[in-house]
Coordinates of N, CA, C and O in Angstrom, one line a residue:
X237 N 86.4 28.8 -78.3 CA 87.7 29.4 -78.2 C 88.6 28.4 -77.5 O 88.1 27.7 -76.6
X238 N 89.7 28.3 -77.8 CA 91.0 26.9 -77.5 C 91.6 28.0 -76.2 O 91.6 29.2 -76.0
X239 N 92.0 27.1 -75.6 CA 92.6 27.5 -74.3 C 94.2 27.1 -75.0 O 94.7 26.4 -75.8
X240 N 94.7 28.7 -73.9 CA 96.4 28.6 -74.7 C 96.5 27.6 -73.5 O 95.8 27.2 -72.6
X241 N 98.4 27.1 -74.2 CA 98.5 25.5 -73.0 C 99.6 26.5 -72.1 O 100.4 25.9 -71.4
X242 N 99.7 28.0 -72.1 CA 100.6 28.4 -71.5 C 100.1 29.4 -70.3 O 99.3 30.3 -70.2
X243 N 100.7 28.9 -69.6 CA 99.6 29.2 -68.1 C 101.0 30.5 -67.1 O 102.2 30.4 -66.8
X244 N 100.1 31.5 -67.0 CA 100.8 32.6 -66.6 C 100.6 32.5 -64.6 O 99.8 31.9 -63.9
X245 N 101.6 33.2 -64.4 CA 101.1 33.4 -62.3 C 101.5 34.5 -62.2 O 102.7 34.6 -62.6
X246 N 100.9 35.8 -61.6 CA 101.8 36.8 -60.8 C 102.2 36.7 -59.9 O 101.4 36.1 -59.2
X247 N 103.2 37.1 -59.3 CA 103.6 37.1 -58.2 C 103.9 38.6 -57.4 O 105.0 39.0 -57.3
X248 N 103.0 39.4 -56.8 CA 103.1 40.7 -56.4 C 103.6 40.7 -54.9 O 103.2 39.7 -54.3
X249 N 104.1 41.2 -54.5 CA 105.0 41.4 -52.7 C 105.0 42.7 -52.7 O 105.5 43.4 -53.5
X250 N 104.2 42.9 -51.4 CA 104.6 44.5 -51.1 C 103.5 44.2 -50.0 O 102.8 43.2 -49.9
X251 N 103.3 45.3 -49.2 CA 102.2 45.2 -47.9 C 102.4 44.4 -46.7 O 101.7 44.2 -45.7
X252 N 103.3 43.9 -47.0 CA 103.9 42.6 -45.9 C 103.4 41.2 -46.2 O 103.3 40.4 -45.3
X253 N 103.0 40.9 -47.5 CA 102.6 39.8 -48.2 C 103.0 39.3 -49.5 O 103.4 40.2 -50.2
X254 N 103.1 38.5 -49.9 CA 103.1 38.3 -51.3 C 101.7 37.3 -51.9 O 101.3 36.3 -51.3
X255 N 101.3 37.6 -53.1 CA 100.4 36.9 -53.7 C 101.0 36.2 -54.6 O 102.0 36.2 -55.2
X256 N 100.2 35.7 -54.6 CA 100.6 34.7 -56.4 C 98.9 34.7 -56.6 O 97.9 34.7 -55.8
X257 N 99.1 34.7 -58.3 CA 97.5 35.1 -59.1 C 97.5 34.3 -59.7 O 98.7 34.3 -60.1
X258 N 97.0 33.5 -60.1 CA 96.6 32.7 -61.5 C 96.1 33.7 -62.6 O 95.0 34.4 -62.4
X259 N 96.6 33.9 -63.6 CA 95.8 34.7 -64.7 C 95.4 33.5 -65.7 O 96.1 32.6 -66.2
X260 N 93.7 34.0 -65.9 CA 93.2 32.6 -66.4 C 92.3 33.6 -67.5 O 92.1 34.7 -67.0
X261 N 91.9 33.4 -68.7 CA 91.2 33.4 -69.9 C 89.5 33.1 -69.7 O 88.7 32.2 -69.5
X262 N 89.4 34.6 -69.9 CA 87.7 34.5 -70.0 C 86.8 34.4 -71.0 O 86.7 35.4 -71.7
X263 N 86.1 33.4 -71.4 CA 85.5 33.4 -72.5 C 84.4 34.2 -73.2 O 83.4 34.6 -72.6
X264 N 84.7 34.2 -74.6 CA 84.7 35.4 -75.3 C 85.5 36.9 -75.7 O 85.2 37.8 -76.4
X265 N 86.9 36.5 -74.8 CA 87.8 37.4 -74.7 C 89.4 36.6 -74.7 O 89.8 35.7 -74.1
X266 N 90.1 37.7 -75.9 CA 91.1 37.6 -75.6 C 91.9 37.8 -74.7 O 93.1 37.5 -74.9
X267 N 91.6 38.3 -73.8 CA 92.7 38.9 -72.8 C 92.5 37.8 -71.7 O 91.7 36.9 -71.6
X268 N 93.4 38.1 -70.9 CA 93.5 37.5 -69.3 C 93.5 38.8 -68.1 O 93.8 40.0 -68.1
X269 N 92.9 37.7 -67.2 CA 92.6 38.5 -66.1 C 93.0 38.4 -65.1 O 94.2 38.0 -65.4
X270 N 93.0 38.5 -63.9 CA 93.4 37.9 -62.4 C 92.3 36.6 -62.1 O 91.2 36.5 -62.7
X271 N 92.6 35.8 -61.2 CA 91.6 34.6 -61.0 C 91.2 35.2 -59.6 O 92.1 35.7 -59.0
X272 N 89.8 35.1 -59.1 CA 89.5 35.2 -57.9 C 90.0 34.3 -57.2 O 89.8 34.5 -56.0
X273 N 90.9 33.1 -57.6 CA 91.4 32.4 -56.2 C 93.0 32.3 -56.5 O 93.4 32.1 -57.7
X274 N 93.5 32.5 -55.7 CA 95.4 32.7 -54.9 C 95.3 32.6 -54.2 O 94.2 32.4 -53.7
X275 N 97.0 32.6 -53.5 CA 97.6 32.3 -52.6 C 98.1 33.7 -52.1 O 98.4 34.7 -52.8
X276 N 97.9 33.6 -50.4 CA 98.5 35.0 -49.8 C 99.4 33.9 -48.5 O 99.1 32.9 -48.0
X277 N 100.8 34.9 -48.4 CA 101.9 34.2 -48.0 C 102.4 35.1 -47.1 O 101.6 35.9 -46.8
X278 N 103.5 35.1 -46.5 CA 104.1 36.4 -46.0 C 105.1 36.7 -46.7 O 105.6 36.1 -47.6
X279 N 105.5 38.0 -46.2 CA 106.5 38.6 -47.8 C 107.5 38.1 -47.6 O 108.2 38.4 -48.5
X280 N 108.2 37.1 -46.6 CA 109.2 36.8 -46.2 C 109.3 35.0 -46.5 O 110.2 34.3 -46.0
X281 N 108.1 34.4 -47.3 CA 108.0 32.5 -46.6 C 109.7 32.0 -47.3 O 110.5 32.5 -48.1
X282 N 109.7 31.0 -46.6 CA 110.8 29.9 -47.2 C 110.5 30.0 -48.6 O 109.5 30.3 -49.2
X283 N 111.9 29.5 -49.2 CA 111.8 29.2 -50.9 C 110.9 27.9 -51.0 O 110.1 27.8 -51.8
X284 N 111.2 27.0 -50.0 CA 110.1 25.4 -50.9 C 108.9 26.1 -51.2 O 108.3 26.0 -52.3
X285 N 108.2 27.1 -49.6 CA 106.8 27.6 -49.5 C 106.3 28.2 -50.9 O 105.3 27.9 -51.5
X286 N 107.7 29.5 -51.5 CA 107.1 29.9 -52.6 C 106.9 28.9 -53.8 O 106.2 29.0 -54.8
X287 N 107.6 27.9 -53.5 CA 107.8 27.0 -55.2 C 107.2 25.9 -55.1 O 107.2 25.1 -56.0
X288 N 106.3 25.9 -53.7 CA 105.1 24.7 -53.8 C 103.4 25.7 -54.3 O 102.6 25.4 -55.2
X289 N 103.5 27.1 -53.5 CA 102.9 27.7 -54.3 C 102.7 28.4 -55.4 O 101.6 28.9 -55.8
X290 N 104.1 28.3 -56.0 CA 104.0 28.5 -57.6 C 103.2 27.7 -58.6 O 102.3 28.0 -59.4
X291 N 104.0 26.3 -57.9 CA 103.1 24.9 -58.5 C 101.7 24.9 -58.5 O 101.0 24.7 -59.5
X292 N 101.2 25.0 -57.1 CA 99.6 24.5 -56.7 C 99.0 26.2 -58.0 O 98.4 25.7 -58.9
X293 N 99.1 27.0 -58.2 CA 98.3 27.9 -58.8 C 99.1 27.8 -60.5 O 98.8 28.7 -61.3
X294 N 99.9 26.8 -60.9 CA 100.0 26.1 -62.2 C 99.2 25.1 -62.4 O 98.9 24.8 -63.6
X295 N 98.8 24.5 -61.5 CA 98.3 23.4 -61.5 C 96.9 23.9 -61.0 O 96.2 22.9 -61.0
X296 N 96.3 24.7 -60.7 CA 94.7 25.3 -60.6 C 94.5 25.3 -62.3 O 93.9 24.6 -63.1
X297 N 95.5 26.6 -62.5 CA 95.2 26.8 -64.3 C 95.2 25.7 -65.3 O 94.5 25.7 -66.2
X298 N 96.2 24.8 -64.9 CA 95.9 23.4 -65.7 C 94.4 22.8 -65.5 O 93.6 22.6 -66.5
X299 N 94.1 22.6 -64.7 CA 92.4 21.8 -64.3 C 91.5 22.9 -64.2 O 90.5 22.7 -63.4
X300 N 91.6 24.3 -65.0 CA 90.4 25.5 -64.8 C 89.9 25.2 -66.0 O 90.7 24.9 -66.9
X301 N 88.9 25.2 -66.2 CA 88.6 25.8 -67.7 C 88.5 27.2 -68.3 O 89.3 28.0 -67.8
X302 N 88.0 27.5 -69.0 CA 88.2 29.5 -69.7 C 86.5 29.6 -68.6 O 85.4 29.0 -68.5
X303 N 87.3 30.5 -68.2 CA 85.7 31.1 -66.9 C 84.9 31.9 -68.0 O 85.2 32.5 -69.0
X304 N 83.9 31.7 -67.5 CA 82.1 32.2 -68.2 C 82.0 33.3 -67.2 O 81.8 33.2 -66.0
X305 N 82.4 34.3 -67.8 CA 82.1 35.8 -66.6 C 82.4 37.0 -67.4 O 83.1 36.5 -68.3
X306 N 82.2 38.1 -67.6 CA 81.9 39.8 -68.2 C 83.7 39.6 -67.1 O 84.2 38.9 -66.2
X307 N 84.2 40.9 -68.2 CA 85.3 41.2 -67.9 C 85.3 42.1 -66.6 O 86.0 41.8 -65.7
X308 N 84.4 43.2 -66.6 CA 84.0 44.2 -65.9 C 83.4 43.2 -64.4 O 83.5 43.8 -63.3
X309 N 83.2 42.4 -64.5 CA 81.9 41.8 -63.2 C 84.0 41.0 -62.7 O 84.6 41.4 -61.7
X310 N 84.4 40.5 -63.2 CA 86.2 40.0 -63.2 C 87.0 40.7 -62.4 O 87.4 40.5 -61.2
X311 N 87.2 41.5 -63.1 CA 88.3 43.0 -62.2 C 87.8 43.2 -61.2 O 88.6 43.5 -60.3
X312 N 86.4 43.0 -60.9 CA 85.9 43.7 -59.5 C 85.9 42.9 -58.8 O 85.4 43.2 -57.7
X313 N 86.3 41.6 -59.0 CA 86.8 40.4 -57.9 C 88.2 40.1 -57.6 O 88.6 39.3 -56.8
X314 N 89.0 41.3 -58.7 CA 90.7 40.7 -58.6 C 91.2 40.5 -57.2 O 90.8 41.5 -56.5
X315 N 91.7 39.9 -56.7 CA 92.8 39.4 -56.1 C 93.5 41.2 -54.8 O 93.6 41.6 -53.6
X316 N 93.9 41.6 -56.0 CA 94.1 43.4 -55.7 C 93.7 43.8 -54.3 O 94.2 43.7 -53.2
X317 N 92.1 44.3 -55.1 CA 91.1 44.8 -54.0 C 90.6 44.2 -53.0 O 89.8 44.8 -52.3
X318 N 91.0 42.7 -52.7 CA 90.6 42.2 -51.4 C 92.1 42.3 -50.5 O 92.0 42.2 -49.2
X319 N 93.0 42.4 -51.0 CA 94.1 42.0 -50.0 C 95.2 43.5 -49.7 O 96.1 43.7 -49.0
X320 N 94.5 44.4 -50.7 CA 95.2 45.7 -50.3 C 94.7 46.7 -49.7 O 93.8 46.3 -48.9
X321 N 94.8 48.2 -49.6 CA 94.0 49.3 -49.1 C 93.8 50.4 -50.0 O 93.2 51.5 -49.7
X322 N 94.6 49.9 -51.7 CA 94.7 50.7 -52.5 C 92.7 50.8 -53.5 O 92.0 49.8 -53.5
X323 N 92.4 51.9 -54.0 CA 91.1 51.4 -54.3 C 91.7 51.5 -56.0 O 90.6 51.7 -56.6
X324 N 92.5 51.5 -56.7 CA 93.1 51.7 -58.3 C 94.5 50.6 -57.9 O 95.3 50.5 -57.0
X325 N 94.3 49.7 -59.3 CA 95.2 48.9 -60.0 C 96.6 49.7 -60.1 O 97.7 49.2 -60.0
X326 N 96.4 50.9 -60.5 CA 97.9 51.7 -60.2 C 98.5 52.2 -59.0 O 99.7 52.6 -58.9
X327 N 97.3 52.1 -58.0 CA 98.3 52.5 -56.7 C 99.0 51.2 -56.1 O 99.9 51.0 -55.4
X328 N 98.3 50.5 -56.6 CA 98.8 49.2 -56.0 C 99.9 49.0 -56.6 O 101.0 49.3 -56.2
X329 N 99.7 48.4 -58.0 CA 100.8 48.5 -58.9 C 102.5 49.9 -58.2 O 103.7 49.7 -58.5
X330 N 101.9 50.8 -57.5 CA 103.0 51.5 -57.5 C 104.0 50.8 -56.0 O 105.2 50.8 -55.7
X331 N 102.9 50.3 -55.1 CA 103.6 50.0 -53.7 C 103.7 48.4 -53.9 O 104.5 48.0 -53.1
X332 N 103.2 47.5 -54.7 CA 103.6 46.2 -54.3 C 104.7 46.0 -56.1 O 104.5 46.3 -57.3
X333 N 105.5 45.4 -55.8 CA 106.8 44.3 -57.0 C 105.5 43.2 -57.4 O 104.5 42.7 -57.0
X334 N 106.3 43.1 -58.6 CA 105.7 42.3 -59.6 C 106.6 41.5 -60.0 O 107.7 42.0 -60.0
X335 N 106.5 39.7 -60.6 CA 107.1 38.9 -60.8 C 106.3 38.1 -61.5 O 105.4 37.5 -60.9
X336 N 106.4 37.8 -62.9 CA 105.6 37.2 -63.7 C 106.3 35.5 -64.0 O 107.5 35.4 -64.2
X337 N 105.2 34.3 -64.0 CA 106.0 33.5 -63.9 C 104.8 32.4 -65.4 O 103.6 32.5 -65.5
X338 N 105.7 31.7 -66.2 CA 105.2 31.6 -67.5 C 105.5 29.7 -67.5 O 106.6 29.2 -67.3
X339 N 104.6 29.2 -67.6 CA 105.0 27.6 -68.1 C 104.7 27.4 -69.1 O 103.6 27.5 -69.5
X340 N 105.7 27.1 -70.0 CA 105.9 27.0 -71.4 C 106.3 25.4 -71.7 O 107.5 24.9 -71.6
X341 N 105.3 25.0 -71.9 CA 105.7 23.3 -72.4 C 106.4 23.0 -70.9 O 106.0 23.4 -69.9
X342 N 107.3 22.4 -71.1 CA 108.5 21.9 -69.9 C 109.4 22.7 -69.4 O 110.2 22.3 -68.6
X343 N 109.3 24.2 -69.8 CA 110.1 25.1 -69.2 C 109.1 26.3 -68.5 O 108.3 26.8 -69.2
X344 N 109.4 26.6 -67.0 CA 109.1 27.7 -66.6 C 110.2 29.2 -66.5 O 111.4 29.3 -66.2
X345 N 109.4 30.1 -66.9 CA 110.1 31.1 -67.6 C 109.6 32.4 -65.9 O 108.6 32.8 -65.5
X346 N 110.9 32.4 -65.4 CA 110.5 33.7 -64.2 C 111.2 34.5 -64.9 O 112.2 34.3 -65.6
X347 N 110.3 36.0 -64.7 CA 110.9 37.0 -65.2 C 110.5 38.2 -64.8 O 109.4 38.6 -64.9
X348 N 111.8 39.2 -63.8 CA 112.0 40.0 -63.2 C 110.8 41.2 -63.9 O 110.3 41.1 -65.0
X349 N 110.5 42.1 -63.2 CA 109.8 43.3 -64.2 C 110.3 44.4 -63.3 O 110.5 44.2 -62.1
X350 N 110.4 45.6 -63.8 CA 110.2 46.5 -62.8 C 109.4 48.0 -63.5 O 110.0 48.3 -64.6
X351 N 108.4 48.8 -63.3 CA 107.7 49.6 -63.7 C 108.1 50.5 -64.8 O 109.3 50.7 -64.7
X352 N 107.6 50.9 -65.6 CA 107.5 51.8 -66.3 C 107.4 53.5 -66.6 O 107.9 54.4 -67.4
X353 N 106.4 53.3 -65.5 CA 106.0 54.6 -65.8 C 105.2 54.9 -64.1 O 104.9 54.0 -63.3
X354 N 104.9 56.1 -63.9 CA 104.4 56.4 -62.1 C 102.9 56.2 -61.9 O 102.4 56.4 -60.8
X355 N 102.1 55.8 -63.0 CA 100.8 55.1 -63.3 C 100.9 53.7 -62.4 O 100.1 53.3 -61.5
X356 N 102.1 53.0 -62.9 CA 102.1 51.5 -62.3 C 101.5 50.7 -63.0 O 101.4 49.6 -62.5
X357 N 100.8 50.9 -64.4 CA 100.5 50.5 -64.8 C 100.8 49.6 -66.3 O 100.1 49.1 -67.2
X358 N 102.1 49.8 -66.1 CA 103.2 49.2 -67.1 C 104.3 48.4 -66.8 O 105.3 49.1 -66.8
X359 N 104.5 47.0 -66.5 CA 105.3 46.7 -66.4 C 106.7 46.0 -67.6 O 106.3 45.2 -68.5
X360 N 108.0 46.3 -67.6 CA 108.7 46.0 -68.4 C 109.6 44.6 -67.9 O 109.9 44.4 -66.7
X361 N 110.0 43.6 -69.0 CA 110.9 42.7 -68.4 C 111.8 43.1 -68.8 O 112.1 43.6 -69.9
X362 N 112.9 42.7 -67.3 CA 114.1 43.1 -67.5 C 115.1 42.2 -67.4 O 116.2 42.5 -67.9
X363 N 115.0 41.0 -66.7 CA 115.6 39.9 -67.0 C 114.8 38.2 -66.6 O 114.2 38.1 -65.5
X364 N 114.9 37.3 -67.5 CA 114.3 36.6 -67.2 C 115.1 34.7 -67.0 O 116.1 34.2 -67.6
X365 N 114.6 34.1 -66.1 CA 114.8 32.8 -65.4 C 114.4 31.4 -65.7 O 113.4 30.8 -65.2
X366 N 115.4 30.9 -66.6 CA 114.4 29.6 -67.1 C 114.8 28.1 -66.5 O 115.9 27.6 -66.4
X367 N 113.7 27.5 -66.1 CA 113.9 26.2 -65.2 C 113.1 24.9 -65.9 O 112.1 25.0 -66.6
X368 N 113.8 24.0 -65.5 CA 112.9 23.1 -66.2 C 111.4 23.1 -65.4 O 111.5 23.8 -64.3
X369 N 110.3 22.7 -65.7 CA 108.8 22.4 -64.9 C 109.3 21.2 -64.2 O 108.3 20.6 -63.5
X370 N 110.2 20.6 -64.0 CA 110.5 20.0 -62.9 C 111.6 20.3 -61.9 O 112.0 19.5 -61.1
X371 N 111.9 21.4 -62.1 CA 112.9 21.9 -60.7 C 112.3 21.8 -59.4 O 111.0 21.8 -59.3
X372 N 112.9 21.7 -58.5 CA 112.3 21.4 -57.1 C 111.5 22.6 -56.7 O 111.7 23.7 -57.1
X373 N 110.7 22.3 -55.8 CA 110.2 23.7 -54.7 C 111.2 24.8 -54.3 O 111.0 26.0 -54.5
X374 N 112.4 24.3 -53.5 CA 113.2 25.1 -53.6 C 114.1 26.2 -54.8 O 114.3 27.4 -55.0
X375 N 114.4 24.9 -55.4 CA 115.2 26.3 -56.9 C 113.9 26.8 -57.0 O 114.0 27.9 -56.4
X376 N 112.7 26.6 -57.4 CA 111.6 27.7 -57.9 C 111.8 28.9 -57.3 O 112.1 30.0 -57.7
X377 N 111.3 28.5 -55.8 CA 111.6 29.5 -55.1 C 113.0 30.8 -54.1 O 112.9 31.6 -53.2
X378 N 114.1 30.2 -55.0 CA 115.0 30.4 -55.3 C 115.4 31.3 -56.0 O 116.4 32.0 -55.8
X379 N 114.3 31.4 -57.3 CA 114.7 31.9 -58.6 C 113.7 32.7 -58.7 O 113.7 33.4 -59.8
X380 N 112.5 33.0 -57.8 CA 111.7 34.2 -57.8 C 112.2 34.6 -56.5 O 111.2 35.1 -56.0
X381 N 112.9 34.6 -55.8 CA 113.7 35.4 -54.9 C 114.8 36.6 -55.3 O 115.2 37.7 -54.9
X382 N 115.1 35.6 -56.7 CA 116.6 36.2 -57.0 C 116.3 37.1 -58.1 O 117.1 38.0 -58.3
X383 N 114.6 36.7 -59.0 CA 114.3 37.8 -59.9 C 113.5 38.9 -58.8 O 113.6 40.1 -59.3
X384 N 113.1 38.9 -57.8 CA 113.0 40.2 -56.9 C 114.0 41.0 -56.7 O 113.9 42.2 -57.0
X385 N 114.7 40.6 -56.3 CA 116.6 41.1 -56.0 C 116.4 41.6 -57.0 O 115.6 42.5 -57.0
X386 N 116.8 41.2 -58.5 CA 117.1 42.1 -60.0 C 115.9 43.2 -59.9 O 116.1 44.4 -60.1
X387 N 115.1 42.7 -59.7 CA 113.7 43.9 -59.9 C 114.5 45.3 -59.2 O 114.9 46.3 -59.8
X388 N 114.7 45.0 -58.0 CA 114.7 46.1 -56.8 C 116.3 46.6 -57.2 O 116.7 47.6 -56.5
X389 N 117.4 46.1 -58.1 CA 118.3 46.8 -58.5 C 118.0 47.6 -59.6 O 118.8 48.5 -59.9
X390 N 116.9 47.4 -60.2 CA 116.7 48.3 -61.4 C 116.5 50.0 -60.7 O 116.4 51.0 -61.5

């Protein structure tokens, strides 16, 4: 199975933190997962902080390969359940914001979401932020500040 060249990050805040995820491709499976390794920040860091951490977890998924692991043995390592108090992907999903961030060739694509449904387990985009893959630390972090703000007007 070919590794896509398009490397996804979440970015969830809520709890008095924000994460950033790597979602990385497990083989034998189409889908993507959360990666057992991120970044945990405070829900508050400087813009360079978030847009040097955007980078370093673009740049994990660039040098990962598709992980050898059961989907099921995956989830029970997400990212989620070590850094929250929720024990379901939907409670969490209901108390922390989500912020999906997409590198596409030379452009990174941030894009606001805000829920769906009281599951939390649906996220919709509602507007999205395109930068070159070389904008600075700061614009990055800039521009997932400013797709939060949009999120929290929806």
């Amino acid at each position: 199975m070919e590794l896509t060249n398009r490397c996804i990050v979440h970015i969830y805040k809520g709890e008095g933190k924000m994460l950033f995820v790597p979602i990385v491709q497990l083989e034998n499976s189409h889908f993507f997962h959360p990666s057992e390794w991120y970044i945990k920040l405070s829900s508050e860091p400087e813009n360079e902080e978030i847009g040097n951490s955007v980078r370093i977890c673009i740049n994990y998924l660039i040098d990962t390969p598709i992980i050898k692991c059961d989907s099921v043995e995956y989830q029970e390592k997400a990212p989620w359940r070590k850094e929250s108090r929720y024990k379901s992907y939907n409670s969490f999903a209901n108390h922390n914001e989500l912020i999906c961030i997409t590198k596409n060739g030379d452009a990174m694509e941030i894009t606001a979401t805000v829920r769906t449904d009281k599951r939390g387990i649906c996220y919709n985009p509602v507007e999205e932020i395109i930068l070159p893959f070389n904008a600075t630390d700061e614009d990055i972090g800039n521009a997932v500040n400013k797709a939060f703000e949009i999120s929290n007007r929806q």
